Amino acid sequence: MKLSLIAATLLFAFVAANAFAEVSDLEKELANPFANLTTLPLQYNFYTNTAKSFETQTVLNIQPVFAAQMSESWTLVNRVIIPTVTSPLADGADSVSGVSDLIYQGFYVPNTTGPWTFGFGAMLALPTGADERISSGKFGAGPAIGIVHTSEYLSAGGLIYQNWSFAGDDDRKNVNLLTIQPLLSYRLGGGWSFSPLNNITYDATLEGEQWTVPVGVSFTKLLVRKAVPLNLVFGVFGRVVHPDGAPDVESKAQMNLVF
């Protein structure tokens, strides 16, 4: 009886240890934008202007990520962003809703192991917006680069990409937008992690303040299930720097399906 109890206890401990190892390994991969994973993040973003009676714009980003083996040495990591926007209108009308401009990012990543991962490539923006009020009307492109360092509890690094418009509607304003996607994720254990940062942008076409810098916190919970692992993210950020009249608070809720 005692031997059976000891054996059952050891078996449970072994299974639990493997489960925690599985969670930890998958957490590290999900925190690395260059990991060889196929995922489908569904990210709901809320941009609130407290100076305008808490007027809020919502953006649902459908963001499939998939990798393609190019050679023994290189992998192409593909990231697609399909935004669906609901935005208040300046003329006092209720709102405008629809699909906005599609963004593609492609990163060449070396097939190496170790704590450092880097990738380089390009981004492409397509004026697929259903309404000119939520579309730039411009084709855009530019370089993209990123680097990530992964340790036992911390992932740190980021992505940088530039969007310069090169074609499209001549009557629409040109696009010159730099996006910095910082990565700082600390793993707390049990599938939990947190990050204090969100996307930083620099819009060279604006007059006055051109930077948008959000600071806050987001929490992530990884649920490892038998079918499809699920990664949940919730965050709130105050824009400590932002253009005049722009929203000053942003929040997000994300569900990430891992295949």
mmCIF file of C-alpha atoms in Angstrom:
data_model
loop_
_atom_site.group_PDB
_atom_site.id
_atom_site.type_symbol
_atom_site.label_atom_id
_atom_site.label_comp_id
_atom_site.label_asym_id
_atom_site.label_seq_id
_atom_site.Cartn_x
_atom_site.Cartn_y
_atom_site.Cartn_z
ATOM 1 C CA MET A 1 0.000 0.000 0.000
ATOM 2 C CA LYS A 2 2.791 2.404 0.964
ATOM 3 C CA LEU A 3 4.744 1.543 -2.180
ATOM 4 C CA SER A 4 1.661 2.226 -4.308
ATOM 5 C CA LEU A 5 1.131 5.573 -2.581
ATOM 6 C CA ILE A 6 4.783 6.513 -3.101
ATOM 7 C CA ALA A 7 4.637 5.479 -6.758
ATOM 8 C CA ALA A 8 1.439 7.467 -7.318
ATOM 9 C CA THR A 9 2.987 10.531 -5.637
ATOM 10 C CA LEU A 10 6.137 10.298 -7.770
ATOM 11 C CA LEU A 11 4.061 9.879 -10.930
ATOM 12 C CA PHE A 12 1.956 12.951 -10.077
ATOM 13 C CA ALA A 13 5.096 14.987 -9.362
ATOM 14 C CA PHE A 14 6.640 13.889 -12.681
ATOM 15 C CA VAL A 15 3.517 14.826 -14.665
ATOM 16 C CA ALA A 16 3.203 18.164 -12.854
ATOM 17 C CA ALA A 17 6.871 18.991 -13.459
ATOM 18 C CA ASN A 18 6.504 18.206 -17.170
ATOM 19 C CA ALA A 19 3.346 20.335 -17.345
ATOM 20 C CA PHE A 20 5.110 23.309 -15.747
ATOM 21 C CA ALA A 21 8.070 22.834 -18.101
ATOM 22 C CA GLU A 22 5.670 22.776 -21.056
ATOM 23 C CA VAL A 23 4.019 26.007 -19.901
ATOM 24 C CA SER A 24 7.382 27.700 -19.320
ATOM 25 C CA ASP A 25 8.756 26.698 -22.735
ATOM 26 C CA LEU A 26 5.614 27.832 -24.549
ATOM 27 C CA GLU A 27 5.591 31.122 -22.604
ATOM 28 C CA LYS A 28 9.119 31.831 -23.820
ATOM 29 C CA GLU A 29 8.166 31.075 -27.417
ATOM 30 C CA LEU A 30 5.037 33.257 -27.268
ATOM 31 C CA ALA A 31 7.093 36.160 -25.887
ATOM 32 C CA ASN A 32 9.433 35.841 -28.884
ATOM 33 C CA PRO A 33 7.959 37.350 -32.089
ATOM 34 C CA PHE A 34 10.454 35.306 -34.133
ATOM 35 C CA ALA A 35 9.515 31.901 -32.703
ATOM 36 C CA ASN A 36 8.562 29.176 -35.178
ATOM 37 C CA LEU A 37 4.905 29.107 -34.117
ATOM 38 C CA THR A 38 1.541 29.356 -35.861
ATOM 39 C CA THR A 39 -0.763 31.598 -33.835
ATOM 40 C CA LEU A 40 -3.960 33.587 -34.290
ATOM 41 C CA PRO A 41 -4.079 36.610 -31.965
ATOM 42 C CA LEU A 42 -7.409 38.456 -31.772
ATOM 43 C CA GLN A 43 -6.629 41.791 -30.135
ATOM 44 C CA TYR A 44 -9.307 44.302 -29.109
ATOM 45 C CA ASN A 45 -7.896 47.808 -28.566
ATOM 46 C CA PHE A 46 -9.692 50.749 -26.938
ATOM 47 C CA TYR A 47 -8.393 54.317 -27.423
ATOM 48 C CA THR A 48 -10.086 56.752 -25.030
ATOM 49 C CA ASN A 49 -9.959 60.545 -25.110
ATOM 50 C CA THR A 50 -10.770 61.641 -21.565
ATOM 51 C CA ALA A 51 -10.719 65.304 -22.652
ATOM 52 C CA LYS A 52 -13.663 64.623 -24.983
ATOM 53 C CA SER A 53 -16.134 63.011 -22.560
ATOM 54 C CA PHE A 54 -14.362 59.631 -22.732
ATOM 55 C CA GLU A 55 -14.889 59.376 -26.474
ATOM 56 C CA THR A 56 -13.530 55.953 -27.517
ATOM 57 C CA GLN A 57 -12.279 54.400 -30.738
ATOM 58 C CA THR A 58 -12.153 50.587 -30.884
ATOM 59 C CA VAL A 59 -9.924 48.500 -33.128
ATOM 60 C CA LEU A 60 -10.134 44.714 -33.457
ATOM 61 C CA ASN A 61 -6.852 43.431 -34.904
ATOM 62 C CA ILE A 62 -6.895 39.960 -36.447
ATOM 63 C CA GLN A 63 -3.193 39.081 -36.488
ATOM 64 C CA PRO A 64 -2.272 35.650 -37.901
ATOM 65 C CA VAL A 65 1.391 34.672 -37.516
ATOM 66 C CA PHE A 66 2.963 31.765 -39.392
ATOM 67 C CA ALA A 67 6.473 30.678 -40.322
ATOM 68 C CA ALA A 68 7.823 29.207 -43.569
ATOM 69 C CA GLN A 69 11.101 27.282 -43.759
ATOM 70 C CA MET A 70 13.137 28.936 -46.528
ATOM 71 C CA SER A 71 16.339 26.886 -46.213
ATOM 72 C CA GLU A 72 18.378 24.970 -43.665
ATOM 73 C CA SER A 73 19.650 28.297 -42.361
ATOM 74 C CA TRP A 74 16.683 30.670 -42.599
ATOM 75 C CA THR A 75 12.989 30.892 -41.709
ATOM 76 C CA LEU A 76 10.534 33.557 -42.908
ATOM 77 C CA VAL A 77 8.195 34.657 -40.107
ATOM 78 C CA ASN A 78 5.020 36.202 -41.556
ATOM 79 C CA ARG A 79 2.860 38.581 -39.523
ATOM 80 C CA VAL A 80 -0.425 39.953 -40.920
ATOM 81 C CA ILE A 81 -2.570 42.633 -39.235
ATOM 82 C CA ILE A 82 -6.189 43.060 -40.373
ATOM 83 C CA PRO A 83 -7.800 45.909 -38.386
ATOM 84 C CA THR A 84 -11.544 46.415 -37.992
ATOM 85 C CA VAL A 85 -12.201 49.939 -36.724
ATOM 86 C CA THR A 86 -15.149 51.657 -35.045
ATOM 87 C CA SER A 87 -14.343 55.335 -34.719
ATOM 88 C CA PRO A 88 -16.288 58.401 -33.521
ATOM 89 C CA LEU A 89 -16.647 61.193 -36.077
ATOM 90 C CA ALA A 90 -15.618 64.805 -35.596
ATOM 91 C CA ASP A 91 -18.828 66.129 -37.150
ATOM 92 C CA GLY A 92 -20.971 64.773 -34.314
ATOM 93 C CA ALA A 93 -22.302 61.734 -36.189
ATOM 94 C CA ASP A 94 -22.411 58.454 -34.282
ATOM 95 C CA SER A 95 -19.408 56.583 -35.715
ATOM 96 C CA VAL A 96 -17.872 54.936 -38.763
ATOM 97 C CA SER A 97 -17.071 51.213 -38.828
ATOM 98 C CA GLY A 98 -15.284 48.852 -41.178
ATOM 99 C CA VAL A 99 -12.044 47.178 -42.190
ATOM 100 C CA SER A 100 -9.018 49.490 -42.210
ATOM 101 C CA ASP A 101 -5.675 49.144 -44.015
ATOM 102 C CA LEU A 102 -3.966 45.744 -44.015
ATOM 103 C CA ILE A 103 -0.363 45.499 -42.820
ATOM 104 C CA TYR A 104 2.094 42.701 -43.623
ATOM 105 C CA GLN A 105 5.449 42.171 -41.915
ATOM 106 C CA GLY A 106 7.989 39.585 -43.051
ATOM 107 C CA PHE A 107 11.099 38.782 -41.027
ATOM 108 C CA TYR A 108 13.996 36.547 -42.076
ATOM 109 C CA VAL A 109 15.192 34.722 -38.965
ATOM 110 C CA PRO A 110 18.329 32.505 -38.753
ATOM 111 C CA ASN A 111 17.749 28.931 -37.628
ATOM 112 C CA THR A 112 20.023 29.101 -34.601
ATOM 113 C CA THR A 113 19.645 28.265 -30.928
ATOM 114 C CA GLY A 114 20.634 30.352 -27.937
ATOM 115 C CA PRO A 115 19.295 33.235 -25.872
ATOM 116 C CA TRP A 116 19.504 35.785 -28.717
ATOM 117 C CA THR A 117 17.135 35.860 -31.706
ATOM 118 C CA PHE A 118 17.049 38.505 -34.415
ATOM 119 C CA GLY A 119 15.137 39.075 -37.611
ATOM 120 C CA PHE A 120 15.107 41.541 -40.481
ATOM 121 C CA GLY A 121 12.827 42.167 -43.426
ATOM 122 C CA ALA A 122 10.147 44.588 -44.545
ATOM 123 C CA MET A 123 6.601 45.762 -43.982
ATOM 124 C CA LEU A 124 3.900 46.493 -46.545
ATOM 125 C CA ALA A 125 0.689 48.509 -46.044
ATOM 126 C CA LEU A 126 -2.283 48.129 -48.390
ATOM 127 C CA PRO A 127 -5.179 50.653 -48.546
ATOM 128 C CA THR A 128 -7.883 48.036 -48.040
ATOM 129 C CA GLY A 129 -10.026 50.316 -45.859
ATOM 130 C CA ALA A 130 -13.752 50.125 -46.492
ATOM 131 C CA ASP A 131 -14.226 53.854 -45.783
ATOM 132 C CA GLU A 132 -11.834 56.715 -46.579
ATOM 133 C CA ARG A 133 -12.306 58.043 -43.038
ATOM 134 C CA ILE A 134 -10.565 54.943 -41.587
ATOM 135 C CA SER A 135 -8.100 54.339 -44.436
ATOM 136 C CA SER A 136 -4.948 56.211 -45.426
ATOM 137 C CA GLY A 137 -5.682 55.694 -49.116
ATOM 138 C CA LYS A 138 -1.965 54.996 -49.593
ATOM 139 C CA PHE A 139 0.291 52.048 -50.349
ATOM 140 C CA GLY A 140 3.216 51.972 -47.944
ATOM 141 C CA ALA A 141 6.400 50.031 -47.353
ATOM 142 C CA GLY A 142 9.573 50.164 -45.336
ATOM 143 C CA PRO A 143 12.249 48.184 -43.479
ATOM 144 C CA ALA A 144 11.596 46.083 -40.390
ATOM 145 C CA ILE A 145 14.076 44.738 -37.853
ATOM 146 C CA GLY A 146 14.015 43.254 -34.371
ATOM 147 C CA ILE A 147 15.997 41.467 -31.693
ATOM 148 C CA VAL A 148 15.000 39.488 -28.573
ATOM 149 C CA HIS A 149 16.943 38.090 -25.633
ATOM 150 C CA THR A 150 15.325 35.262 -23.670
ATOM 151 C CA SER A 151 16.321 34.119 -20.188
ATOM 152 C CA GLU A 152 14.562 31.928 -17.625
ATOM 153 C CA TYR A 153 12.176 34.609 -16.377
ATOM 154 C CA LEU A 154 12.631 37.577 -18.730
ATOM 155 C CA SER A 155 12.261 38.304 -22.441
ATOM 156 C CA ALA A 156 13.525 41.695 -23.622
ATOM 157 C CA GLY A 157 13.959 43.341 -27.001
ATOM 158 C CA GLY A 158 11.628 44.720 -29.625
ATOM 159 C CA LEU A 159 10.612 45.322 -33.222
ATOM 160 C CA ILE A 160 11.056 48.503 -35.257
ATOM 161 C CA TYR A 161 9.406 49.152 -38.613
ATOM 162 C CA GLN A 162 8.915 52.194 -40.831
ATOM 163 C CA ASN A 163 5.963 52.916 -43.133
ATOM 164 C CA TRP A 164 6.595 55.346 -46.009
ATOM 165 C CA SER A 165 3.778 55.837 -48.509
ATOM 166 C CA PHE A 166 4.845 55.507 -52.138
ATOM 167 C CA ALA A 167 1.578 55.341 -54.139
ATOM 168 C CA GLY A 168 -2.167 55.739 -53.822
ATOM 169 C CA ASP A 169 -4.628 58.607 -53.773
ATOM 170 C CA ASP A 170 -2.727 61.827 -54.601
ATOM 171 C CA ASP A 171 -5.289 63.882 -52.681
ATOM 172 C CA ARG A 172 -4.591 62.041 -49.412
ATOM 173 C CA LYS A 173 -1.882 62.937 -46.912
ATOM 174 C CA ASN A 174 1.406 61.039 -47.220
ATOM 175 C CA VAL A 175 2.310 58.460 -44.555
ATOM 176 C CA ASN A 176 5.607 58.643 -42.654
ATOM 177 C CA LEU A 177 5.119 56.530 -39.526
ATOM 178 C CA LEU A 178 7.753 54.855 -37.351
ATOM 179 C CA THR A 179 6.517 52.117 -34.988
ATOM 180 C CA ILE A 180 8.578 50.772 -32.091
ATOM 181 C CA GLN A 181 7.147 47.622 -30.532
ATOM 182 C CA PRO A 182 9.108 47.173 -27.278
ATOM 183 C CA LEU A 183 9.249 43.776 -25.636
ATOM 184 C CA LEU A 184 9.740 43.403 -21.901
ATOM 185 C CA SER A 185 7.971 40.370 -20.469
ATOM 186 C CA TYR A 186 8.602 39.011 -16.973
ATOM 187 C CA ARG A 187 7.301 35.518 -16.212
ATOM 188 C CA LEU A 188 5.794 35.108 -12.743
ATOM 189 C CA GLY A 189 5.181 31.350 -12.899
ATOM 190 C CA GLY A 190 2.057 29.277 -13.381
ATOM 191 C CA GLY A 191 1.515 30.695 -16.873
ATOM 192 C CA TRP A 192 1.387 34.320 -15.657
ATOM 193 C CA SER A 193 3.566 37.160 -16.974
ATOM 194 C CA PHE A 194 3.419 40.946 -17.140
ATOM 195 C CA SER A 195 4.769 43.799 -19.258
ATOM 196 C CA PRO A 196 4.877 47.590 -18.609
ATOM 197 C CA LEU A 197 5.120 48.679 -22.269
ATOM 198 C CA ASN A 198 3.054 48.998 -25.445
ATOM 199 C CA ASN A 199 3.659 50.258 -29.011
ATOM 200 C CA ILE A 200 5.455 53.615 -29.400
ATOM 201 C CA THR A 201 4.925 55.606 -32.606
ATOM 202 C CA TYR A 202 6.453 58.654 -34.293
ATOM 203 C CA ASP A 203 4.314 60.346 -36.961
ATOM 204 C CA ALA A 204 6.542 62.712 -38.943
ATOM 205 C CA THR A 205 3.551 64.199 -40.810
ATOM 206 C CA LEU A 206 2.070 65.829 -37.690
ATOM 207 C CA GLU A 207 2.669 69.351 -36.486
ATOM 208 C CA GLY A 208 3.518 69.826 -32.824
ATOM 209 C CA GLU A 209 3.977 66.647 -30.762
ATOM 210 C CA GLN A 210 4.735 63.699 -33.044
ATOM 211 C CA TRP A 211 5.455 60.947 -30.501
ATOM 212 C CA THR A 212 2.953 58.635 -28.816
ATOM 213 C CA VAL A 213 4.420 56.904 -25.739
ATOM 214 C CA PRO A 214 2.158 54.664 -23.598
ATOM 215 C CA VAL A 215 3.159 53.418 -20.131
ATOM 216 C CA GLY A 216 1.116 51.047 -18.007
ATOM 217 C CA VAL A 217 0.848 47.325 -17.424
ATOM 218 C CA SER A 218 -0.506 44.247 -19.158
ATOM 219 C CA PHE A 219 -0.929 40.778 -17.694
ATOM 220 C CA THR A 220 -0.784 37.547 -19.663
ATOM 221 C CA LYS A 221 -2.154 34.135 -18.687
ATOM 222 C CA LEU A 222 -1.281 31.016 -20.677
ATOM 223 C CA LEU A 223 -3.791 28.163 -20.569
ATOM 224 C CA VAL A 224 -2.303 24.923 -21.879
ATOM 225 C CA ARG A 225 -5.234 22.799 -23.016
ATOM 226 C CA LYS A 226 -5.379 19.439 -24.778
ATOM 227 C CA ALA A 227 -6.706 20.913 -28.028
ATOM 228 C CA VAL A 228 -5.429 24.441 -28.645
ATOM 229 C CA PRO A 229 -3.370 26.372 -26.054
ATOM 230 C CA LEU A 230 -4.833 29.774 -25.279
ATOM 231 C CA ASN A 231 -2.923 32.929 -24.353
ATOM 232 C CA LEU A 232 -4.966 35.746 -22.736
ATOM 233 C CA VAL A 233 -3.711 39.344 -22.420
ATOM 234 C CA PHE A 234 -5.272 42.332 -20.616
ATOM 235 C CA GLY A 235 -3.613 45.744 -20.362
ATOM 236 C CA VAL A 236 -4.201 49.441 -19.609
ATOM 237 C CA PHE A 237 -1.791 52.214 -20.585
ATOM 238 C CA GLY A 238 -1.688 55.974 -20.129
ATOM 239 C CA ARG A 239 -0.185 57.929 -23.011
ATOM 240 C CA VAL A 240 2.355 60.063 -21.168
ATOM 241 C CA VAL A 241 3.244 61.694 -24.499
ATOM 242 C CA HIS A 242 0.767 62.072 -27.363
ATOM 243 C CA PRO A 243 -0.211 64.508 -30.146
ATOM 244 C CA ASP A 244 -2.658 67.297 -29.321
ATOM 245 C CA GLY A 245 -6.252 66.071 -29.372
ATOM 246 C CA ALA A 246 -5.290 62.394 -29.594
ATOM 247 C CA PRO A 247 -6.608 59.746 -27.144
ATOM 248 C CA ASP A 248 -4.686 59.727 -23.863
ATOM 249 C CA VAL A 249 -5.603 56.240 -22.580
ATOM 250 C CA GLU A 250 -5.373 52.915 -24.369
ATOM 251 C CA SER A 251 -6.362 49.456 -23.216
ATOM 252 C CA LYS A 252 -6.394 46.024 -24.810
ATOM 253 C CA ALA A 253 -7.868 42.561 -24.414
ATOM 254 C CA GLN A 254 -6.334 39.775 -26.483
ATOM 255 C CA MET A 255 -7.015 36.098 -27.073
ATOM 256 C CA ASN A 256 -4.200 34.233 -28.799
ATOM 257 C CA LEU A 257 -4.860 30.765 -30.231
ATOM 258 C CA VAL A 258 -1.729 28.625 -30.546
ATOM 259 C CA PHE A 259 -1.639 25.850 -33.146
#
